[in-house]
PDB file of C-alpha atoms in Angstrom:
ATOM      1  CA  MET A 177      48.278-107.878 -42.667  1.00 29.00           C
ATOM      2  CA  ILE A 178      45.338-108.265 -40.265  1.00 29.00           C
ATOM      3  CA  ILE A 179      44.998-111.860 -39.237  1.00 31.00           C
ATOM      4  CA  PRO A 180      41.366-112.271 -37.584  1.00 34.00           C
ATOM      5  CA  THR A 181      38.840-114.678 -36.193  1.00 36.00           C
ATOM      6  CA  TYR A 182      37.768-118.060 -37.462  1.00 33.00           C
ATOM      7  CA  ARG A 183      34.023-118.461 -37.444  1.00 32.00           C
ATOM      8  CA  ARG A 184      33.632-116.240 -40.472  1.00 33.00           C
ATOM      9  CA  VAL A 185      34.311-117.153 -43.941  1.00 34.00           C
ATOM     10  CA  ILE A 186      37.619-115.588 -44.879  1.00 34.00           C
ATOM     11  CA  LEU A 187      38.411-115.432 -48.545  1.00 39.00           C
ATOM     12  CA  SER A 188      41.745-114.333 -49.845  1.00 33.00           C
ATOM     13  CA  VAL A 189      42.209-113.876 -53.595  1.00 35.00           C
ATOM     14  CA  VAL A 190      45.700-114.024 -54.924  1.00 32.00           C
ATOM     15  CA  LYS A 191      46.380-112.424 -58.173  1.00 27.00           C
ATOM     16  CA  HIS A 192      49.019-113.896 -60.371  1.00 32.00           C
ATOM     17  CA  HIS A 193      51.496-111.119 -61.121  1.00 33.00           C
ATOM     18  CA  THR A 194      54.937-111.419 -62.743  1.00 32.00           C
ATOM     19  CA  GLU A 195      56.441-109.347 -60.021  1.00 33.00           C
ATOM     20  CA  LYS A 196      57.900-110.885 -56.879  1.00 31.00           C
ATOM     21  CA  PRO A 197      55.223-111.440 -54.215  1.00 32.00           C
ATOM     22  CA  LYS A 198      55.426-108.980 -51.317  1.00 32.00           C
ATOM     23  CA  GLY A 199      53.905-111.202 -48.733  1.00 31.00           C
ATOM     24  CA  ASP A 200      51.040-108.916 -48.058  1.00 29.00           C
ATOM     25  CA  ILE A 201      47.893-110.957 -48.708  1.00 27.00           C
ATOM     26  CA  GLU A 202      44.788-108.768 -48.751  1.00 30.00           C
ATOM     27  CA  MET A 203      41.743-110.259 -47.126  1.00 30.00           C
ATOM     28  CA  LYS A 204      38.068-109.520 -47.341  1.00 29.00           C
ATOM     29  CA  LYS A 205      36.004-110.912 -44.473  1.00 32.00           C
ATOM     30  CA  ASP A 206      32.229-110.867 -44.340  1.00 32.00           C
ATOM     31  CA  ARG A 207      30.142-112.541 -41.592  1.00 27.00           C
ATOM     32  CA  GLN A 208      27.030-112.339 -43.859  1.00 27.00           C
ATOM     33  CA  ARG A 209      28.635-114.161 -46.812  1.00 26.00           C
ATOM     34  CA  LYS A 210      28.524-111.065 -49.036  1.00 26.00           C
ATOM     35  CA  ALA A 211      32.289-111.240 -49.739  1.00 27.00           C
ATOM     36  CA  GLY A 212      33.237-110.382 -53.320  1.00 32.00           C
ATOM     37  CA  PHE A 213      35.451-112.789 -55.148  1.00 34.00           C
ATOM     38  CA  VAL A 214      37.777-110.959 -57.447  1.00 34.00           C
ATOM     39  CA  LYS A 215      38.840-112.803 -60.662  1.00 35.00           C
ATOM     40  CA  PRO A 216      42.654-113.028 -60.957  1.00 36.00           C
ATOM     41  CA  LEU A 217      44.484-112.859 -64.279  1.00 28.00           C
ATOM     42  CA  MET A 218      44.646-116.663 -64.378  1.00 27.00           C
ATOM     43  CA  THR A 219      42.616-118.860 -61.984  1.00 30.00           C
ATOM     44  CA  ALA A 220      40.809-117.664 -58.946  1.00 30.00           C
ATOM     45  CA  VAL A 221      42.583-118.946 -55.941  1.00 33.00           C
ATOM     46  CA  CYS A 222      41.121-119.013 -52.416  1.00 35.00           C
ATOM     47  CA  ILE A 223      43.725-119.144 -49.646  1.00 33.00           C
ATOM     48  CA  ILE A 224      42.132-120.558 -46.573  1.00 34.00           C
ATOM     49  CA  GLY A 225      45.162-120.758 -44.211  1.00 35.00           C
ATOM     50  CA  MET A 226      44.663-121.869 -40.665  1.00 34.00           C
ATOM     51  CA  ALA A 227      47.075-119.237 -39.532  1.00 32.00           C
ATOM     52  CA  THR A 228      44.835-116.600 -41.042  1.00 34.00           C
ATOM     53  CA  LEU A 229      41.541-117.848 -39.575  1.00 36.00           C
ATOM     54  CA  SER A 230      42.134-117.483 -36.000  1.00 36.00           C
ATOM     55  CA  PHE A 231      42.949-114.042 -34.797  1.00 35.00           C
ATOM     56  CA  GLN A 232      40.710-110.997 -34.730  1.00 42.00           C
ATOM     57  CA  GLY A 233      37.363-109.760 -33.517  1.00 42.00           C
ATOM     58  CA  LEU A 234      34.463-109.393 -35.923  1.00 44.00           C
ATOM     59  CA  THR A 235      34.085-105.783 -35.055  1.00 42.00           C
ATOM     60  CA  GLN A 236      36.825-104.701 -37.458  1.00 43.00           C
ATOM     61  CA  VAL A 237      35.233-106.688 -40.193  1.00 41.00           C
ATOM     62  CA  VAL A 238      31.881-105.120 -39.733  1.00 42.00           C
ATOM     63  CA  MET A 239      33.385-101.633 -39.388  1.00 41.00           C
ATOM     64  CA  ALA A 240      34.968-102.190 -42.793  1.00 40.00           C
ATOM     65  CA  MET A 241      31.677-103.393 -44.210  1.00 40.00           C
ATOM     66  CA  GLU A 242      29.737-100.343 -42.956  1.00 44.00           C
ATOM     67  CA  THR A 243      32.355 -97.831 -44.260  1.00 37.00           C
ATOM     68  CA  GLN A 244      32.787 -99.657 -47.551  1.00 39.00           C
ATOM     69  CA  LYS A 245      36.522-100.191 -46.785  1.00 36.00           C
ATOM     70  CA  THR A 246      38.599-103.147 -47.136  1.00 32.00           C
ATOM     71  CA  GLU A 247      41.029-103.737 -44.289  1.00 33.00           C
ATOM     72  CA  THR A 248      44.222-105.570 -44.562  1.00 31.00           C
ATOM     73  CA  ILE A 249      44.715-107.311 -42.188  1.00 33.00           C
ATOM     74  CA  PHE A 250      39.019-116.237 -30.802  1.00 29.00           C
ATOM     75  CA  THR A 251      34.477-120.682 -15.116  1.00 31.00           C
ATOM     76  CA  ARG A 252      33.299-121.676 -11.904  1.00 30.00           C
ATOM     77  CA  TYR A 253      29.762-120.718 -11.528  1.00 31.00           C
ATOM     78  CA  SER A 254      26.175-121.776 -12.470  1.00 34.00           C
ATOM     79  CA  THR A 255      23.593-119.525 -14.063  1.00 36.00           C
ATOM     80  CA  GLY A 256      20.320-121.135 -13.258  1.00 41.00           C
ATOM     81  CA  SER A 257      19.610-123.799 -15.951  1.00 42.00           C
ATOM     82  CA  LYS A 258      22.788-122.924 -17.855  1.00 51.00           C
ATOM     83  CA  THR A 259      25.909-124.980 -17.268  1.00 48.00           C
ATOM     84  CA  ILE A 260      29.157-123.109 -17.720  1.00 48.00           C
ATOM     85  CA  ASN A 261      32.042-125.259 -19.168  1.00 53.00           C
ATOM     86  CA  THR A 262      34.710-125.860 -16.542  1.00 47.00           C
ATOM     87  CA  ALA A 263      37.531-127.008 -18.684  1.00 52.00           C
ATOM     88  CA  PRO A 264      41.007-125.851 -17.611  1.00 51.00           C
ATOM     89  CA  GLU A 265      41.011-122.857 -19.956  1.00 56.00           C
ATOM     90  CA  ASN A 266      37.755-121.734 -18.270  1.00 61.00           C
ATOM     91  CA  ALA A 267      38.846-122.373 -14.694  1.00 72.00           C
ATOM     92  CA  LEU A 268      39.410-119.300 -12.557  1.00 81.00           C
ATOM     93  CA  PRO A 269      42.959-118.149 -13.131  1.00 83.00           C
ATOM     94  CA  ASP A 270      45.393-118.201 -10.167  1.00 86.00           C
ATOM     95  CA  GLY A 271      45.601-114.915  -8.432  1.00 91.00           C
ATOM     96  CA  TYR A 272      42.569-113.475 -10.298  1.00 94.00           C
ATOM     97  CA  VAL A 273      40.462-110.956  -8.488  1.00 94.00           C
ATOM     98  CA  LYS A 274      37.303-109.771 -10.278  1.00 95.00           C
ATOM     99  CA  PRO A 275      37.978-106.255 -11.571  1.00 97.00           C
ATOM    100  CA  ASP A 276      35.470-103.338 -11.559  1.00 98.00           C
ATOM    101  CA  TYR A 277      34.915-102.793 -15.295  1.00 98.00           C
ATOM    102  CA  GLN A 278      32.205-101.270 -17.342  1.00 98.00           C
ATOM    103  CA  LEU A 279      30.228-102.742 -20.257  1.00 98.00           C
ATOM    104  CA  THR A 280      28.726-101.110 -23.301  1.00 97.00           C
ATOM    105  CA  ASP A 281      27.104-102.538 -26.393  1.00 97.00           C
ATOM    106  CA  ASN A 282      28.810-102.372 -29.789  1.00 93.00           C
ATOM    107  CA  ASP A 283      26.859 -99.638 -31.566  1.00 89.00           C
ATOM    108  CA  LEU A 284      27.543-100.810 -35.139  1.00 91.00           C
ATOM    109  CA  GLU A 285      24.422-101.245 -37.155  1.00 94.00           C
ATOM    110  CA  TYR A 286      25.076-104.936 -37.718  1.00 93.00           C
ATOM    111  CA  TYR A 287      24.755-105.739 -34.059  1.00 94.00           C
ATOM    112  CA  ARG A 288      21.758-103.634 -33.067  1.00 93.00           C
ATOM    113  CA  ASP A 289      19.129-106.347 -33.699  1.00 95.00           C
ATOM    114  CA  LYS A 290      21.361-109.208 -32.485  1.00 96.00           C
ATOM    115  CA  LYS A 291      20.081-110.314 -29.046  1.00 96.00           C
ATOM    116  CA  PRO A 292      20.946-113.451 -26.964  1.00 97.00           C
ATOM    117  CA  THR A 293      18.385-116.140 -26.555  1.00 97.00           C
ATOM    118  CA  SER A 294      17.269-117.642 -23.262  1.00 97.00           C
ATOM    119  CA  ALA A 295      19.855-120.448 -23.795  1.00 97.00           C
ATOM    120  CA  ASP A 296      22.670-117.964 -24.053  1.00 98.00           C
ATOM    121  CA  LEU A 297      24.863-116.414 -21.309  1.00 98.00           C
ATOM    122  CA  SER A 298      24.036-112.853 -20.470  1.00 98.00           C
ATOM    123  CA  ARG A 299      26.267-110.040 -21.584  1.00 98.00           C
ATOM    124  CA  GLU A 300      27.672-109.737 -18.037  1.00 98.00           C
ATOM    125  CA  GLU A 301      28.396-113.451 -17.637  1.00 97.00           C
ATOM    126  CA  ALA A 302      30.134-113.552 -21.056  1.00 98.00           C
ATOM    127  CA  ALA A 303      32.224-110.451 -20.244  1.00 98.00           C
ATOM    128  CA  GLU A 304      33.457-111.931 -16.978  1.00 97.00           C
ATOM    129  CA  LEU A 305      34.655-115.114 -18.706  1.00 97.00           C
ATOM    130  CA  GLY A 306      36.388-113.081 -21.416  1.00 97.00           C
ATOM    131  CA  VAL A 307      38.039-110.853 -18.919  1.00 97.00           C
ATOM    132  CA  GLN A 308      39.314-113.966 -17.157  1.00 97.00           C
ATOM    133  CA  GLY A 309      40.709-115.161 -20.412  1.00 97.00           C
ATOM    134  CA  LEU A 310      42.507-111.803 -20.956  1.00 97.00           C
ATOM    135  CA  TYR A 311      44.003-112.098 -17.483  1.00 97.00           C
ATOM    136  CA  ARG A 312      45.103-115.712 -17.928  1.00 96.00           C
ATOM    137  CA  VAL A 313      46.811-115.058 -21.256  1.00 97.00           C
ATOM    138  CA  PHE A 314      48.090-111.516 -21.005  1.00 97.00           C
ATOM    139  CA  GLY A 315      47.906-110.801 -17.263  1.00 96.00           C
ATOM    140  CA  LEU A 316      45.585-107.947 -18.210  1.00 96.00           C
ATOM    141  CA  ASP A 317      43.891-106.037 -15.330  1.00 96.00           C
ATOM    142  CA  MET A 318      40.581-104.624 -16.687  1.00 97.00           C
ATOM    143  CA  ASN A 319      39.869-102.650 -13.504  1.00 97.00           C
ATOM    144  CA  GLY A 320      38.400 -99.269 -14.475  1.00 97.00           C
ATOM    145  CA  LYS A 321      38.151-100.254 -18.233  1.00 97.00           C
ATOM    146  CA  THR A 322      35.100-100.245 -20.603  1.00 97.00           C
ATOM    147  CA  ILE A 323      34.544-103.308 -22.682  1.00 98.00           C
ATOM    148  CA  GLU A 324      32.463-103.145 -25.835  1.00 97.00           C
ATOM    149  CA  MET A 325      30.378-106.345 -26.207  1.00 98.00           C
ATOM    150  CA  ALA A 326      28.746-107.866 -29.265  1.00 98.00           C
ATOM    151  CA  TYR A 327      26.543-110.906 -29.717  1.00 98.00           C
ATOM    152  CA  ASN A 328      26.658-113.086 -32.784  1.00 97.00           C
ATOM    153  CA  PRO A 329      23.744-115.552 -33.216  1.00 97.00           C
ATOM    154  CA  ALA A 330      24.279-119.070 -34.451  1.00 95.00           C
ATOM    155  CA  GLN A 331      24.221-119.549 -38.206  1.00 92.00           C
ATOM    156  CA  ASN A 332      25.572-121.683 -41.043  1.00 88.00           C
ATOM    157  CA  GLY A 333      26.873-124.307 -38.671  1.00 91.00           C
ATOM    158  CA  HIS A 334      28.534-121.832 -36.324  1.00 94.00           C
ATOM    159  CA  ARG A 335      27.531-121.649 -32.699  1.00 96.00           C
ATOM    160  CA  ALA A 336      26.519-118.344 -31.194  1.00 97.00           C
ATOM    161  CA  THR A 337      29.310-116.275 -29.678  1.00 98.00           C
ATOM    162  CA  TRP A 338      29.894-113.323 -27.442  1.00 98.00           C
ATOM    163  CA  GLU A 339      32.803-111.033 -28.394  1.00 98.00           C
ATOM    164  CA  GLY A 340      34.425-108.265 -26.398  1.00 98.00           C
ATOM    165  CA  ASN A 341      36.759-105.457 -27.482  1.00 96.00           C
ATOM    166  CA  TRP A 342      38.945-102.964 -25.559  1.00 97.00           C
ATOM    167  CA  TRP A 343      40.941-100.293 -27.247  1.00 94.00           C
ATOM    168  CA  PRO A 344      43.561 -99.002 -24.706  1.00 94.00           C
ATOM    169  CA  ASP A 345      44.133 -95.733 -26.610  1.00 88.00           C
ATOM    170  CA  GLY A 346      40.390 -95.084 -27.042  1.00 85.00           C
ATOM    171  CA  LYS A 347      40.641 -95.392 -30.824  1.00 82.00           C
ATOM    172  CA  LYS A 348      38.820 -98.071 -32.734  1.00 83.00           C
ATOM    173  CA  SER A 349      40.255 -99.930 -35.667  1.00 69.00           C
ATOM    174  CA  SER A 350      40.219 -98.272 -38.996  1.00 69.00           C
ATOM    175  CA  SER A 351      42.087 -98.202 -42.303  1.00 67.00           C
ATOM    176  CA  GLU A 352      43.596 -94.915 -41.545  1.00 66.00           C
ATOM    177  CA  ALA A 353      45.831 -95.755 -38.535  1.00 74.00           C
ATOM    178  CA  TYR A 354      47.299 -98.517 -36.424  1.00 84.00           C
ATOM    179  CA  VAL A 355      45.387 -99.240 -33.341  1.00 89.00           C
ATOM    180  CA  GLN A 356      46.192-101.248 -30.242  1.00 93.00           C
ATOM    181  CA  ALA A 357      43.354-103.501 -29.129  1.00 95.00           C
ATOM    182  CA  TYR A 358      42.417-106.495 -27.033  1.00 97.00           C
ATOM    183  CA  TYR A 359      39.760-108.958 -28.068  1.00 97.00           C
ATOM    184  CA  PHE A 360      38.071-112.078 -26.720  1.00 98.00           C
ATOM    185  CA  SER A 361      35.537-114.556 -28.202  1.00 98.00           C
ATOM    186  CA  LEU A 362      33.615-117.260 -26.471  1.00 98.00           C
ATOM    187  CA  ASP A 363      30.772-119.762 -26.963  1.00 98.00           C
ATOM    188  CA  ALA A 364      27.619-117.943 -26.019  1.00 98.00           C
ATOM    189  CA  VAL A 365      25.974-120.972 -24.475  1.00 97.00           C
ATOM    190  CA  THR A 366      28.780-122.964 -22.819  1.00 97.00           C
ATOM    191  CA  GLY A 367      31.134-120.085 -22.086  1.00 97.00           C
ATOM    192  CA  GLU A 368      34.109-121.947 -23.664  1.00 97.00           C
ATOM    193  CA  LEU A 369      36.874-119.612 -24.757  1.00 97.00           C
ATOM    194  CA  TYR A 370      37.346-119.397 -28.470  1.00 98.00           C
ATOM    195  CA  SER A 371      40.248-116.891 -28.572  1.00 97.00           C
ATOM    196  CA  VAL A 372      41.982-114.025 -26.851  1.00 98.00           C
ATOM    197  CA  ILE A 373      43.931-111.565 -28.891  1.00 98.00           C
ATOM    198  CA  HIS A 374      46.195-108.524 -28.561  1.00 97.00           C
ATOM    199  CA  ASP A 375      46.953-106.304 -31.471  1.00 96.00           C
ATOM    200  CA  ARG A 376      49.893-103.930 -30.733  1.00 95.00           C
ATOM    201  CA  VAL A 377      51.361-100.891 -32.260  1.00 93.00           C
ATOM    202  CA  LEU A 378      55.239-100.927 -32.125  1.00 94.00           C
ATOM    203  CA  GLY A 379      57.282 -97.833 -31.932  1.00 89.00           C
ATOM    204  CA  GLY A 380      59.747 -97.050 -34.649  1.00 84.00           C
ATOM    205  CA  ASN A 381      59.884 -98.917 -37.994  1.00 84.00           C
ATOM    206  CA  ALA A 382      59.586-102.716 -37.283  1.00 87.00           C
ATOM    207  CA  ASN A 383      60.482-105.055 -40.120  1.00 92.00           C
ATOM    208  CA  THR A 384      57.251-106.772 -41.258  1.00 95.00           C
ATOM    209  CA  GLY A 385      58.808-108.440 -44.198  1.00 96.00           C
ATOM    210  CA  PHE A 386      58.924-112.167 -44.698  1.00 96.00           C
ATOM    211  CA  ASP A 387      61.816-113.935 -42.864  1.00 96.00           C
ATOM    212  CA  ALA A 388      63.153-116.631 -45.200  1.00 96.00           C
ATOM    213  CA  ALA A 389      65.565-117.979 -42.598  1.00 96.00           C
ATOM    214  CA  LEU A 390      62.796-118.365 -40.006  1.00 96.00           C
ATOM    215  CA  ASN A 391      60.653-120.001 -42.635  1.00 95.00           C
ATOM    216  CA  GLN A 392      63.295-122.721 -42.930  1.00 96.00           C
ATOM    217  CA  ASN A 393      63.912-123.091 -39.202  1.00 96.00           C
ATOM    218  CA  ALA A 394      61.256-121.877 -36.697  1.00 97.00           C
ATOM    219  CA  GLY A 395      62.249-124.308 -33.914  1.00 97.00           C
ATOM    220  CA  GLU A 396      62.697-121.666 -31.290  1.00 97.00           C
ATOM    221  CA  TYR A 397      59.180-120.363 -31.817  1.00 98.00           C
ATOM    222  CA  GLU A 398      57.803-123.885 -31.983  1.00 98.00           C
ATOM    223  CA  ALA A 399      59.350-124.732 -28.638  1.00 98.00           C
ATOM    224  CA  LEU A 400      57.813-121.532 -27.238  1.00 98.00           C
ATOM    225  CA  ALA A 401      54.382-122.364 -28.680  1.00 98.00           C
ATOM    226  CA  LYS A 402      54.473-125.808 -27.088  1.00 98.00           C
ATOM    227  CA  GLU A 403      55.490-124.410 -23.696  1.00 98.00           C
ATOM    228  CA  LYS A 404      52.799-121.681 -23.680  1.00 98.00           C
ATOM    229  CA  ALA A 405      50.024-123.939 -24.935  1.00 98.00           C
ATOM    230  CA  VAL A 406      50.426-126.283 -21.989  1.00 97.00           C
ATOM    231  CA  GLN A 407      51.119-123.464 -19.511  1.00 96.00           C
ATOM    232  CA  LEU A 408      47.851-121.668 -20.452  1.00 96.00           C
ATOM    233  CA  GLY A 409      45.771-124.851 -20.508  1.00 94.00           C
ATOM    234  CA  ALA A 410      45.165-124.625 -24.227  1.00 96.00           C
ATOM    235  CA  ILE A 411      46.569-128.134 -24.491  1.00 97.00           C
ATOM    236  CA  LYS A 412      46.087-130.424 -21.555  1.00 94.00           C
ATOM    237  CA  GLY A 413      48.954-132.811 -21.064  1.00 93.00           C
ATOM    238  CA  ALA A 414      51.627-133.349 -23.659  1.00 96.00           C
ATOM    239  CA  VAL A 415      51.835-131.784 -27.088  1.00 98.00           C
ATOM    240  CA  LYS A 416      51.782-134.391 -29.854  1.00 98.00           C
ATOM    241  CA  THR A 417      52.355-132.242 -32.908  1.00 98.00           C
ATOM    242  CA  ALA A 418      53.167-128.623 -33.630  1.00 98.00           C
ATOM    243  CA  LYS A 419      52.665-127.233 -37.166  1.00 97.00           C
ATOM    244  CA  TYR A 420      54.209-124.064 -38.418  1.00 97.00           C
ATOM    245  CA  GLU A 421      51.354-122.119 -40.104  1.00 96.00           C
ATOM    246  CA  GLY A 422      53.163-119.045 -41.532  1.00 96.00           C
ATOM    247  CA  GLN A 423      54.217-115.492 -41.042  1.00 97.00           C
ATOM    248  CA  GLY A 424      52.306-112.231 -41.347  1.00 96.00           C
ATOM    249  CA  PHE A 425      51.837-108.937 -39.502  1.00 95.00           C
ATOM    250  CA  THR A 426      49.145-107.064 -37.760  1.00 94.00           C
ATOM    251  CA  ASN A 427      49.491-103.185 -37.750  1.00 93.00           C
ATOM    252  CA  ASN A 428      53.271-102.904 -37.832  1.00 94.00           C
ATOM    253  CA  ASP A 429      53.856-105.984 -35.603  1.00 96.00           C
ATOM    254  CA  PRO A 430      55.373-108.994 -37.509  1.00 97.00           C
ATOM    255  CA  ASP A 431      54.078-112.382 -36.407  1.00 97.00           C
ATOM    256  CA  ILE A 432      54.357-116.174 -36.637  1.00 98.00           C
ATOM    257  CA  SER A 433      51.695-118.787 -36.027  1.00 98.00           C
ATOM    258  CA  PHE A 434      51.632-122.424 -34.921  1.00 98.00           C
ATOM    259  CA  SER A 435      48.803-124.992 -34.679  1.00 98.00           C
ATOM    260  CA  LEU A 436      49.219-127.686 -31.996  1.00 98.00           C
ATOM    261  CA  THR A 437      47.530-130.889 -31.182  1.00 98.00           C
ATOM    262  CA  GLY A 438      47.685-132.588 -27.716  1.00 98.00           C
ATOM    263  CA  GLU A 439      48.053-136.259 -27.007  1.00 97.00           C
ATOM    264  CA  ASN A 440      44.423-136.159 -25.926  1.00 95.00           C
ATOM    265  CA  GLY A 441      43.235-134.637 -29.161  1.00 96.00           C
ATOM    266  CA  ASP A 442      42.920-131.037 -27.943  1.00 95.00           C
ATOM    267  CA  ARG A 443      43.952-128.409 -30.465  1.00 98.00           C
ATOM    268  CA  ALA A 444      45.098-124.816 -30.194  1.00 98.00           C
ATOM    269  CA  GLN A 445      46.731-122.170 -32.247  1.00 98.00           C
ATOM    270  CA  LEU A 446      49.230-119.543 -30.951  1.00 98.00           C
ATOM    271  CA  ARG A 447      50.605-116.447 -32.578  1.00 98.00           C
ATOM    272  CA  PHE A 448      53.749-114.658 -31.497  1.00 98.00           C
ATOM    273  CA  SER A 449      55.531-111.412 -32.470  1.00 98.00           C
ATOM    274  CA  ARG A 450      58.606-111.908 -34.589  1.00 97.00           C
ATOM    275  CA  HIS A 451      59.745-108.592 -33.119  1.00 96.00           C
ATOM    276  CA  ASP A 452      60.200-109.723 -29.525  1.00 96.00           C
ATOM    277  CA  LYS A 453      58.595-113.138 -29.197  1.00 97.00           C
ATOM    278  CA  GLU A 454      55.571-111.588 -27.318  1.00 98.00           C
ATOM    279  CA  LEU A 455      52.468-113.846 -27.317  1.00 98.00           C
ATOM    280  CA  LEU A 456      49.794-112.070 -29.308  1.00 98.00           C
ATOM    281  CA  ALA A 457      46.886-114.574 -29.617  1.00 98.00           C
ATOM    282  CA  VAL A 458      45.592-117.923 -28.521  1.00 98.00           C
ATOM    283  CA  THR A 459      42.783-119.931 -30.106  1.00 98.00           C
ATOM    284  CA  PHE A 460      41.465-122.687 -27.793  1.00 97.00           C
ATOM    285  CA  ASN A 461      40.043-126.047 -28.686  1.00 97.00           C
ATOM    286  CA  ALA A 462      36.410-124.777 -29.089  1.00 96.00           C
ATOM    287  CA  GLY A 463      37.651-122.051 -31.395  1.00 97.00           C
ATOM    288  CA  MET A 464      39.599-124.489 -33.449  1.00 97.00           C
ATOM    289  CA  LYS A 465      36.418-126.641 -33.932  1.00 95.00           C
ATOM    290  CA  ASP A 466      34.638-123.535 -35.244  1.00 94.00           C
ATOM    291  CA  MET A 467      37.518-122.813 -37.448  1.00 93.00           C
ATOM    292  CA  ASP A 468      36.839-126.220 -39.133  1.00 94.00           C
ATOM    293  CA  VAL A 469      33.347-125.032 -39.957  1.00 93.00           C
ATOM    294  CA  ALA A 470      34.582-121.740 -41.339  1.00 91.00           C
ATOM    295  CA  GLU A 471      37.228-123.489 -43.502  1.00 91.00           C
ATOM    296  CA  GLN A 472      34.728-125.870 -44.984  1.00 92.00           C
ATOM    297  CA  GLU A 473      32.334-123.008 -45.651  1.00 91.00           C
ATOM    298  CA  ALA A 474      35.065-121.051 -47.406  1.00 90.00           C
ATOM    299  CA  GLU A 475      36.078-124.102 -49.500  1.00 92.00           C
ATOM    300  CA  ASP A 476      32.523-124.578 -50.559  1.00 92.00           C
ATOM    301  CA  PHE A 477      32.200-120.899 -51.480  1.00 90.00           C
ATOM    302  CA  ALA A 478      35.430-121.042 -53.415  1.00 92.00           C
ATOM    303  CA  LYS A 479      34.165-124.003 -55.498  1.00 93.00           C
ATOM    304  CA  ARG A 480      30.996-122.138 -56.388  1.00 94.00           C
ATOM    305  CA  ALA A 481      32.984-119.032 -57.257  1.00 92.00           C
ATOM    306  CA  GLU A 482      35.359-120.993 -59.455  1.00 92.00           C
ATOM    307  CA  GLU A 483      32.525-122.668 -61.237  1.00 94.00           C
ATOM    308  CA  TYR A 484      30.755-119.396 -61.789  1.00 92.00           C
ATOM    309  CA  LEU A 485      33.878-117.698 -63.185  1.00 92.00           C
ATOM    310  CA  ARG A 486      34.433-120.718 -65.455  1.00 93.00           C
ATOM    311  CA  GLN A 487      30.984-120.325 -66.939  1.00 95.00           C
ATOM    312  CA  HIS A 488      31.297-116.572 -67.016  1.00 92.00           C
ATOM    313  CA  PRO A 489      34.755-115.844 -68.308  1.00 91.00           C
ATOM    314  CA  ASP A 490      34.132-112.097 -68.587  1.00 92.00           C
ATOM    315  CA  ALA A 491      32.905-111.743 -64.997  1.00 89.00           C
ATOM    316  CA  GLN A 492      35.200-109.807 -62.580  1.00 87.00           C
ATOM    317  CA  THR A 493      33.433-110.655 -59.307  1.00 89.00           C
ATOM    318  CA  TYR A 494      31.300-113.375 -57.719  1.00 88.00           C
ATOM    319  CA  GLU A 495      29.028-112.510 -54.830  1.00 85.00           C
ATOM    320  CA  GLU A 496      26.427-114.276 -52.656  1.00 83.00           C
TER     321      GLU A 496
END
């Protein structure tokens, strides 16, 4: 199950079957609000889980849209009049040396007419902040790599963002094969990190099924989430609460997610592999705020869809 990026409406429709659920929730994601809402056998149900709102670049969503496929499936310088946010998660990472990387524009049709405004960071400025985020979280050295950049303008209560993608194996995401990828997303005006993500492809046959025992006691992962959140600056100071959000998988890598709140009100979400406890994704405070917008947007959409299906009992879909 692909678990992607807040800031879009993410609608998941659960059909009520008599068979035992398999834990594979299919998601349709659409930045332009053209998501179909399939009518279940009983009542349409929108699942808007926080754990499923925070991890993945928009590129995969748009690729699915353009190919008509459904994929299962967030510093220290000034730029003239712009002020870059200097919160801990945006401070220059220890040991960081600016790598020599290349940039290219995302060539999907959706992005071709999306251009930053004078208030936004340039593509180069945004990429550097994203690369620093990848280094901070994953220790990733982007020297010699090519990053594909995409700009998303502000709309529907969401702030404008820059997103970057790098595919280590040179293969982009598709519905035909598992693909390893790194992503980052950040506020296009302030430079605040929204999220950094790593989608892996494991060798062999990893168990992606639901872990009932872990569902009852995820204390080991909770402790790990608290430790990493503070270490990475996603939570400044002490962690006040940690909430288990659920299990899933990306490609063939099973995962588990936690949302955390700091004593000072900062929020973050972390995702780990259930295969080897590897950190897979971090959503920072700015990204969590944008998730709130996406969640409310999805809830409003769900209400409209439910009302439409109530008034049109023979309808199979609802679209906007």
